[in-house]
């Protein structure tokens, strides 16, 4: 007869058992390892400055277009329409993040 090295419970009445721990203790160790493991660091896709460095602002078919390095249209407006740079970058960044998520799936 073999016993668990952690809790002392019976492992196997007859024969050999390859594990030194019972299934309850193995599950407990797995849970503790998950709790003690460092949490995954969530990184933002790009900063607005980084996004701006890789984009191209152009006039296409009578509208102003901001395109990413991948060729995605991140923002557009008709000529003569006033928009702050902060608003334009916020919208472009949001669209860029959505496109990246869709590309990963």
mmCIF file of C-alpha atoms in Angstrom:
data_model
loop_
_atom_site.group_PDB
_atom_site.id
_atom_site.type_symbol
_atom_site.label_atom_id
_atom_site.label_comp_id
_atom_site.label_asym_id
_atom_site.label_seq_id
_atom_site.Cartn_x
_atom_site.Cartn_y
_atom_site.Cartn_z
ATOM 1 C CA UNK A 1 0.000 0.000 0.000
ATOM 2 C CA UNK A 2 1.286 3.491 -0.859
ATOM 3 C CA UNK A 3 0.479 6.815 0.752
ATOM 4 C CA UNK A 4 0.488 10.427 -0.449
ATOM 5 C CA UNK A 5 3.633 12.254 0.657
ATOM 6 C CA UNK A 6 1.677 15.477 1.207
ATOM 7 C CA UNK A 7 -1.570 14.579 2.965
ATOM 8 C CA UNK A 8 -0.935 10.946 3.930
ATOM 9 C CA UNK A 9 -3.971 9.641 2.068
ATOM 10 C CA UNK A 10 -3.984 6.224 0.442
ATOM 11 C CA UNK A 11 -2.659 6.254 -3.134
ATOM 12 C CA UNK A 12 -3.043 2.676 -4.182
ATOM 13 C CA UNK A 13 -4.096 -0.386 -2.260
ATOM 14 C CA UNK A 14 -2.432 -2.857 -4.618
ATOM 15 C CA UNK A 15 0.369 -2.447 -7.125
ATOM 16 C CA UNK A 16 2.617 0.477 -7.886
ATOM 17 C CA UNK A 17 1.627 4.075 -8.338
ATOM 18 C CA UNK A 18 3.907 6.342 -10.360
ATOM 19 C CA UNK A 19 2.906 9.488 -8.463
ATOM 20 C CA UNK A 20 3.925 10.321 -4.915
ATOM 21 C CA UNK A 21 0.891 12.597 -4.468
ATOM 22 C CA UNK A 22 -2.826 11.892 -4.568
ATOM 23 C CA UNK A 23 -4.993 13.563 -7.220
ATOM 24 C CA UNK A 24 -6.357 16.108 -4.711
ATOM 25 C CA UNK A 25 -2.836 17.233 -3.769
ATOM 26 C CA UNK A 26 -1.781 17.417 -7.438
ATOM 27 C CA UNK A 27 -4.791 19.647 -8.191
ATOM 28 C CA UNK A 28 -3.995 21.808 -5.156
ATOM 29 C CA UNK A 29 -0.398 22.265 -6.340
ATOM 30 C CA UNK A 30 -1.606 23.271 -9.814
ATOM 31 C CA UNK A 31 -3.982 25.861 -8.331
ATOM 32 C CA UNK A 32 -1.228 27.286 -6.132
ATOM 33 C CA UNK A 33 1.180 27.480 -9.076
ATOM 34 C CA UNK A 34 -1.406 29.423 -11.084
ATOM 35 C CA UNK A 35 -2.035 31.834 -8.214
ATOM 36 C CA UNK A 36 1.666 32.431 -7.613
ATOM 37 C CA UNK A 37 2.568 32.814 -11.294
ATOM 38 C CA UNK A 38 3.093 36.440 -12.348
ATOM 39 C CA UNK A 39 0.164 37.920 -14.213
ATOM 40 C CA UNK A 40 0.628 38.453 -17.929
ATOM 41 C CA UNK A 41 1.553 42.024 -18.740
ATOM 42 C CA UNK A 42 -0.905 43.610 -21.136
ATOM 43 C CA UNK A 43 0.880 45.939 -23.503
ATOM 44 C CA UNK A 44 -0.793 48.679 -25.441
ATOM 45 C CA UNK A 45 -0.537 48.260 -29.176
ATOM 46 C CA UNK A 46 1.196 51.548 -29.910
ATOM 47 C CA UNK A 47 1.431 55.017 -28.496
ATOM 48 C CA UNK A 48 -0.101 57.860 -30.519
ATOM 49 C CA UNK A 49 3.414 59.086 -31.321
ATOM 50 C CA UNK A 50 4.411 55.623 -32.566
ATOM 51 C CA UNK A 51 1.218 55.345 -34.568
ATOM 52 C CA UNK A 52 1.805 58.779 -36.092
ATOM 53 C CA UNK A 53 5.392 57.933 -37.052
ATOM 54 C CA UNK A 54 4.226 55.018 -39.221
ATOM 55 C CA UNK A 55 1.193 56.663 -40.883
ATOM 56 C CA UNK A 56 0.768 58.599 -44.113
ATOM 57 C CA UNK A 57 -1.562 61.570 -44.519
ATOM 58 C CA UNK A 58 -2.699 62.039 -48.109
ATOM 59 C CA UNK A 59 -5.428 63.443 -50.336
ATOM 60 C CA UNK A 60 -7.307 60.634 -52.118
ATOM 61 C CA UNK A 61 -10.429 61.016 -54.251
ATOM 62 C CA UNK A 62 -11.263 64.391 -52.759
ATOM 63 C CA UNK A 63 -10.842 63.437 -49.093
ATOM 64 C CA UNK A 64 -8.001 63.594 -46.576
ATOM 65 C CA UNK A 65 -6.949 60.086 -45.509
ATOM 66 C CA UNK A 66 -4.666 58.821 -42.742
ATOM 67 C CA UNK A 67 -3.296 55.334 -43.561
ATOM 68 C CA UNK A 68 -1.287 52.940 -41.421
ATOM 69 C CA UNK A 69 1.879 51.178 -42.549
ATOM 70 C CA UNK A 70 -0.328 48.134 -43.292
ATOM 71 C CA UNK A 71 -2.416 50.215 -45.684
ATOM 72 C CA UNK A 72 -5.468 50.436 -43.424
ATOM 73 C CA UNK A 73 -7.526 53.620 -43.585
ATOM 74 C CA UNK A 74 -7.478 54.870 -40.008
ATOM 75 C CA UNK A 75 -9.190 58.217 -40.425
ATOM 76 C CA UNK A 76 -10.635 60.339 -43.201
ATOM 77 C CA UNK A 77 -12.377 63.694 -43.624
ATOM 78 C CA UNK A 78 -13.572 65.984 -46.372
ATOM 79 C CA UNK A 79 -11.354 68.998 -47.151
ATOM 80 C CA UNK A 80 -12.472 72.093 -45.272
ATOM 81 C CA UNK A 81 -13.728 70.178 -42.215
ATOM 82 C CA UNK A 82 -11.956 71.192 -38.981
ATOM 83 C CA UNK A 83 -10.784 68.411 -36.664
ATOM 84 C CA UNK A 84 -8.324 68.618 -33.810
ATOM 85 C CA UNK A 85 -5.215 66.483 -34.029
ATOM 86 C CA UNK A 86 -6.059 64.887 -30.678
ATOM 87 C CA UNK A 87 -9.476 63.751 -31.959
ATOM 88 C CA UNK A 88 -8.009 62.478 -35.210
ATOM 89 C CA UNK A 89 -5.320 60.440 -33.414
ATOM 90 C CA UNK A 90 -7.770 59.050 -30.857
ATOM 91 C CA UNK A 91 -10.085 57.785 -33.595
ATOM 92 C CA UNK A 92 -7.195 56.476 -35.683
ATOM 93 C CA UNK A 93 -5.747 54.617 -32.716
ATOM 94 C CA UNK A 94 -9.119 53.054 -31.902
ATOM 95 C CA UNK A 95 -9.545 51.843 -35.490
ATOM 96 C CA UNK A 96 -5.955 50.557 -35.522
ATOM 97 C CA UNK A 97 -6.543 48.532 -32.333
ATOM 98 C CA UNK A 98 -9.741 47.025 -33.769
ATOM 99 C CA UNK A 99 -7.980 46.055 -36.995
ATOM 100 C CA UNK A 100 -5.115 44.440 -35.065
ATOM 101 C CA UNK A 101 -7.557 42.360 -32.995
ATOM 102 C CA UNK A 102 -9.409 41.238 -36.119
ATOM 103 C CA UNK A 103 -6.143 40.352 -37.825
ATOM 104 C CA UNK A 104 -5.081 38.145 -34.887
ATOM 105 C CA UNK A 105 -8.362 36.219 -35.006
#
